Short mmCIF file of C-alpha atoms in Angstrom, two decimals:
data_model
loop_
_atom_site.label_atom_id
_atom_site.label_comp_id
_atom_site.label_asym_id
_atom_site.label_seq_id
_atom_site.Cartn_x
_atom_site.Cartn_y
_atom_site.Cartn_z
CA MET A 1 -23.16 -3.33 4.28
CA ILE A 2 -19.57 -4.58 4.09
CA ALA A 3 -18.03 -6.78 1.43
CA LYS A 4 -17.73 -10.56 1.60
CA ASP A 5 -13.95 -10.47 2.00
CA GLN A 6 -14.30 -8.08 4.92
CA ASN A 7 -16.81 -10.44 6.55
CA ILE A 8 -14.37 -13.34 6.23
CA ALA A 9 -11.58 -11.19 7.63
CA LEU A 10 -13.68 -10.06 10.59
CA LEU A 11 -14.56 -13.64 11.53
CA THR A 12 -10.97 -14.82 11.11
CA VAL A 13 -9.58 -12.05 13.30
CA ALA A 14 -12.39 -12.47 15.85
CA LYS A 15 -11.65 -16.17 16.25
CA ALA A 16 -7.98 -15.54 16.90
CA ALA A 17 -8.60 -12.56 19.21
CA SER A 18 -11.10 -14.51 21.32
CA GLU A 19 -8.26 -16.76 22.52
CA ASN A 20 -6.95 -13.87 24.63
CA SER A 21 -9.31 -12.81 27.40
CA GLU A 22 -7.99 -9.22 27.31
CA TRP A 23 -9.09 -8.91 23.70
CA LYS A 24 -12.64 -10.28 24.13
CA ASP A 25 -14.36 -6.93 23.57
CA TYR A 26 -12.38 -6.49 20.37
CA ALA A 27 -13.37 -9.99 19.24
CA ASP A 28 -17.00 -9.14 20.01
CA TYR A 29 -16.66 -5.95 17.98
CA CYS A 30 -15.52 -8.00 14.98
CA ILE A 31 -18.37 -10.49 15.37
CA ASP A 32 -21.03 -7.79 15.76
CA ARG A 33 -19.59 -5.89 12.81
CA GLU A 34 -19.73 -9.01 10.66
CA ASN A 35 -23.36 -9.50 11.69
CA GLY A 36 -24.22 -5.97 10.56
CA LEU A 37 -24.74 -4.70 14.11
CA ARG A 38 -22.62 -1.59 13.59
CA LYS A 39 -23.85 0.46 16.55
CA GLN A 40 -23.48 -2.45 18.95
CA ALA A 41 -20.08 -3.27 17.48
CA PHE A 42 -18.68 0.19 18.10
CA LYS A 43 -19.94 0.11 21.69
CA LYS A 44 -17.86 -3.02 22.18
CA LEU A 45 -14.91 -1.34 20.52
CA ALA A 46 -15.25 1.64 22.86
CA GLU A 47 -15.20 -0.70 25.85
CA PHE A 48 -12.10 -2.39 24.48
CA LEU A 49 -10.29 0.89 23.94
CA LYS A 50 -11.22 2.02 27.43
CA SER A 51 -9.67 -1.14 28.87
CA THR A 52 -6.40 -0.56 26.98
CA LYS A 53 -5.78 2.74 28.78
CA ASN A 54 -4.33 0.75 31.67
CA TRP A 55 -2.19 -1.47 29.48
CA THR A 56 1.58 -1.39 29.56
CA LEU A 57 3.47 -0.61 26.36
CA ASP A 58 4.35 -4.30 26.06
CA GLN A 59 0.66 -5.23 26.14
CA LYS A 60 -0.07 -2.69 23.44
CA ILE A 61 2.81 -3.94 21.33
CA ASP A 62 1.58 -7.52 21.70
CA PHE A 63 -1.79 -6.49 20.32
CA ALA A 64 -0.16 -4.71 17.39
CA LYS A 65 1.95 -7.80 16.69
CA PHE A 66 -1.25 -9.83 16.72
CA LEU A 67 -3.12 -7.57 14.31
CA PHE A 68 -0.73 -6.63 11.54
CA PRO A 69 0.04 -10.12 10.21
CA PHE A 70 -3.68 -10.41 9.45
CA PHE A 71 -3.58 -7.08 7.63
CA GLU A 72 -0.62 -8.24 5.55
CA ASN A 73 -1.87 -11.73 4.73
CA ILE A 74 -5.68 -11.73 4.58
CA GLN A 75 -7.73 -9.88 1.99
CA ASP A 76 -9.43 -6.78 3.44
CA ALA A 77 -8.36 -7.54 7.02
CA ASP A 78 -7.16 -3.95 7.27
CA TYR A 79 -10.69 -2.64 6.71
CA GLY A 80 -13.41 -3.94 9.05
CA PRO A 81 -11.01 -5.22 11.74
CA PHE A 82 -9.10 -1.93 11.67
CA PRO A 83 -11.63 0.86 12.27
CA GLN A 84 -10.58 4.48 12.67
CA PRO A 85 -11.03 4.67 16.47
CA LEU A 86 -8.77 1.65 16.94
CA SER A 87 -6.20 3.16 14.59
CA ASP A 88 -6.23 6.63 16.13
CA LYS A 89 -6.55 5.79 19.81
CA LEU A 90 -4.44 2.65 20.16
CA ILE A 91 -2.45 1.47 17.16
CA LYS A 92 -0.91 4.70 15.89
CA PRO A 93 0.31 5.94 19.30
CA THR A 94 1.57 2.44 20.11
CA LEU A 95 3.63 2.26 16.93
CA GLU A 96 4.96 5.76 17.49
CA GLU A 97 6.13 4.89 20.99
CA TRP A 98 7.50 1.53 19.87
CA CYS A 99 9.48 3.08 17.02
CA GLU A 100 11.10 5.53 19.42
CA ILE A 101 12.74 2.72 21.37
CA GLU A 102 13.15 -0.07 18.80
CA ILE A 103 16.60 -0.70 17.34
CA ILE A 104 16.32 -4.30 16.04
CA ASP A 105 12.79 -5.23 14.99
CA ASN A 106 11.91 -3.48 11.73
CA ARG A 107 8.21 -4.36 11.77
CA PRO A 108 6.86 -1.32 13.64
CA PHE A 109 8.58 0.91 11.11
CA ARG A 110 7.12 -1.04 8.19
CA TRP A 111 3.65 -1.01 9.70
CA PHE A 112 3.73 2.66 10.62
CA GLY A 113 5.19 3.56 7.25
CA LYS A 114 2.53 1.75 5.26
CA TYR A 115 -0.56 2.59 7.29
CA TYR A 116 0.40 6.14 8.24
CA LYS A 117 2.04 7.11 4.94
CA SER A 118 5.63 7.66 6.02
CA GLU A 119 8.46 6.94 3.59
CA GLU A 120 10.90 7.77 6.37
CA HIS A 121 9.63 4.87 8.45
CA LEU A 122 9.63 2.50 5.46
CA PHE A 123 13.25 3.30 4.70
CA ARG A 124 14.11 2.80 8.37
CA ALA A 125 12.43 -0.62 8.15
CA ILE A 126 14.60 -1.45 5.13
CA GLU A 127 17.69 -0.13 6.90
CA LEU A 128 17.07 -2.56 9.75
CA ASN A 129 16.21 -5.39 7.37
CA PRO A 130 17.37 -4.88 3.76
CA GLU A 131 15.46 -8.02 2.73
CA ASP A 132 12.07 -6.64 3.78
CA ASP A 133 10.24 -6.90 0.46
CA LEU A 134 6.95 -5.82 2.04
CA ALA A 135 8.35 -2.45 3.05
CA ARG A 136 10.11 -2.03 -0.29
CA GLU A 137 6.98 -2.91 -2.25
CA THR A 138 4.99 -0.28 -0.38
CA ILE A 139 7.49 2.31 -1.57
CA LEU A 140 7.29 0.89 -5.09
CA SER A 141 3.51 1.06 -5.10
CA TRP A 142 3.57 4.72 -4.08
CA TRP A 143 6.26 5.74 -6.54
CA THR A 144 4.79 3.84 -9.48
CA TYR A 145 1.41 5.39 -8.72
CA ASN A 146 2.98 8.84 -9.03
CA ILE A 147 4.12 7.95 -12.54
CA TYR A 148 0.76 6.41 -13.36
CA TYR A 149 -0.97 9.60 -12.24
CA SER A 150 1.26 11.68 -14.50
CA ILE A 151 0.40 9.73 -17.62
CA HIS A 152 -3.05 8.27 -17.04
CA HIS A 153 -4.80 10.98 -19.10
CA LEU A 154 -2.59 10.53 -22.14
CA PRO A 155 -2.90 11.09 -25.04
CA GLU A 156 -5.18 13.98 -23.97
CA GLY A 157 -2.62 15.47 -21.62
CA TYR A 158 0.48 14.80 -19.50
CA ILE A 159 -0.22 15.81 -15.92
CA GLY A 160 3.29 15.51 -14.56
CA ASN A 161 6.79 16.36 -15.72
CA PRO A 162 8.45 13.75 -17.99
CA SER A 163 11.98 14.60 -16.81
CA GLU A 164 11.02 14.21 -13.16
CA ASP A 165 9.17 10.98 -13.89
CA LEU A 166 12.19 9.53 -15.67
CA LYS A 167 14.34 10.38 -12.65
CA LEU A 168 11.78 8.72 -10.39
CA ALA A 169 11.83 5.67 -12.67
CA GLU A 170 15.56 5.33 -12.02
CA LYS A 171 14.90 5.29 -8.28
CA ILE A 172 12.18 2.69 -8.82
CA GLU A 173 14.56 0.51 -10.84
CA GLU A 174 17.06 0.69 -7.99
CA GLN A 175 14.47 -0.48 -5.46
CA ILE A 176 13.25 -3.26 -7.76
CA SER A 177 16.80 -4.57 -8.09
CA LYS A 178 16.95 -4.98 -4.31
CA LEU A 179 13.85 -7.17 -4.03
CA THR A 180 14.66 -10.71 -2.92
CA ASP A 181 11.72 -12.37 -4.71
CA ASN A 182 12.43 -12.79 -8.41
CA ASN A 183 8.74 -13.08 -9.24
CA ARG A 184 8.10 -9.72 -7.61
CA LYS A 185 11.08 -8.28 -9.46
CA GLU A 186 9.55 -9.42 -12.75
CA TYR A 187 6.15 -8.00 -11.81
CA TRP A 188 7.43 -4.54 -10.90
CA THR A 189 9.84 -4.43 -13.84
CA LYS A 190 6.96 -5.16 -16.21
CA GLU A 191 4.80 -2.48 -14.59
CA LEU A 192 7.57 0.10 -14.81
CA ASN A 193 8.56 -0.75 -18.37
CA GLU A 194 4.99 -0.30 -19.59
CA ASP A 195 4.88 3.19 -18.10
CA LEU A 196 8.38 4.04 -19.29
CA GLU A 197 7.42 3.17 -22.84
CA ILE A 198 4.57 5.67 -22.70
CA ILE A 199 6.78 8.40 -21.21
CA GLU A 200 9.58 7.85 -23.71
CA ASN A 201 7.13 7.88 -26.59
CA TYR A 202 5.62 11.11 -25.27
CA VAL A 203 9.08 12.72 -25.16
CA GLU A 204 9.81 11.47 -28.66
CA TRP A 205 6.52 12.95 -29.88
CA LYS A 206 7.27 16.32 -28.25
CA ASN A 207 10.67 16.41 -29.93
CA SER A 208 9.14 15.49 -33.31
CA GLY A 209 7.13 18.70 -33.58
CA HIS A 210 4.00 16.74 -34.47
CA THR A 211 0.86 18.45 -33.15
CA ASP A 212 -1.33 15.42 -32.39
CA LEU A 213 -0.02 12.74 -30.01
CA ALA A 214 -2.71 10.16 -30.73
CA LYS A 215 -2.26 10.55 -34.47
CA TRP A 216 1.52 10.41 -34.14
CA GLY A 217 1.23 7.20 -32.15
CA LYS A 218 -0.98 5.63 -34.79
CA GLU A 219 1.30 6.70 -37.61
CA ASN A 220 4.41 5.34 -35.86
CA ASN A 221 2.91 2.29 -34.16
CA LYS A 222 3.75 3.72 -30.74
CA THR A 223 1.98 3.27 -27.43
CA VAL A 224 0.91 6.73 -26.22
CA GLY A 225 -1.66 5.86 -23.53
CA TYR A 226 -3.06 3.00 -21.49
CA ASN A 227 -5.92 2.44 -23.91
CA LEU A 228 -3.79 3.01 -26.99
CA THR A 229 -1.54 0.02 -27.36
CA ARG A 230 0.67 -1.32 -30.09
CA SER A 231 -1.93 -3.92 -31.06
CA TYR A 232 -4.51 -1.17 -31.36
CA TYR A 233 -2.39 0.71 -33.83
CA TYR A 234 -1.13 -2.23 -35.84
CA LYS A 235 -2.49 -2.56 -39.33
CA LYS A 236 -1.59 -5.16 -41.95
#
C-alpha cells in the first residue's frame, strides 16, 4: 500500500499525461497504481516502455521534460510515478544521451545529477546556469548529510574526521553564499552552524584532555550532540 501523498501525485501526473495520446499507457499505469492494482499497473508500464523503443530522442526528451517538473514540485511525485523500470529503461538513457549533446539547457544535468547521484552533472548544471538553486541545494543536502553522519552518534563517538569535516564546511559555506534565495541561504546557514558548533566543541574537548565528552559539555554548557543542547545543560 502506498502513501497518501504518492496517491495524490499519481493522480496528478496521470491527469496531465492523459492529455498526450502517446503517453496513455503511462497514464493508465499511474491510475492503476493509485487504485492498488500493482500487477495490472506494471503491465501497462511495460506496454508504454515497449512503445517508446520507436521514439525519436526528441520524443524521449519531451517526456522527460514533462515528468521532472512534477518530481521537483509535488510531494512524492518521484516515487509512484517514477518506478524503477521507467527510470532504468527510458529516463536514465534519455538523460545520458541528452547531456552528451546539450550545451545550453542545464536541466538534464540537474535531473541526472540529482536522481543518478552525480556531482559532476550537478556542477555542470550550475556552470550552465549559476543561479540554479535546485542543483546547488542538492549538492548542499549531500554535503551536509556527510557532516551529519560524522557527528550523529556524538557524544558516544565521532564517526568521521573533524579536520576533513571543517574543510567540507568551508565548501558548503561557499555554495550557500551563491544561492539566490535569501530564505534558503538562511536555512542552510542555520543547518551548517548547528553542526559546526558540535564539531568545534568536539575539537575543543579533545584539546582539553578531558576524558568524558558528555560530562565536559555539561560542565562547560556546550552542545556536544544533537540531543544534548545548551538548554539541556543550563542550570540556574
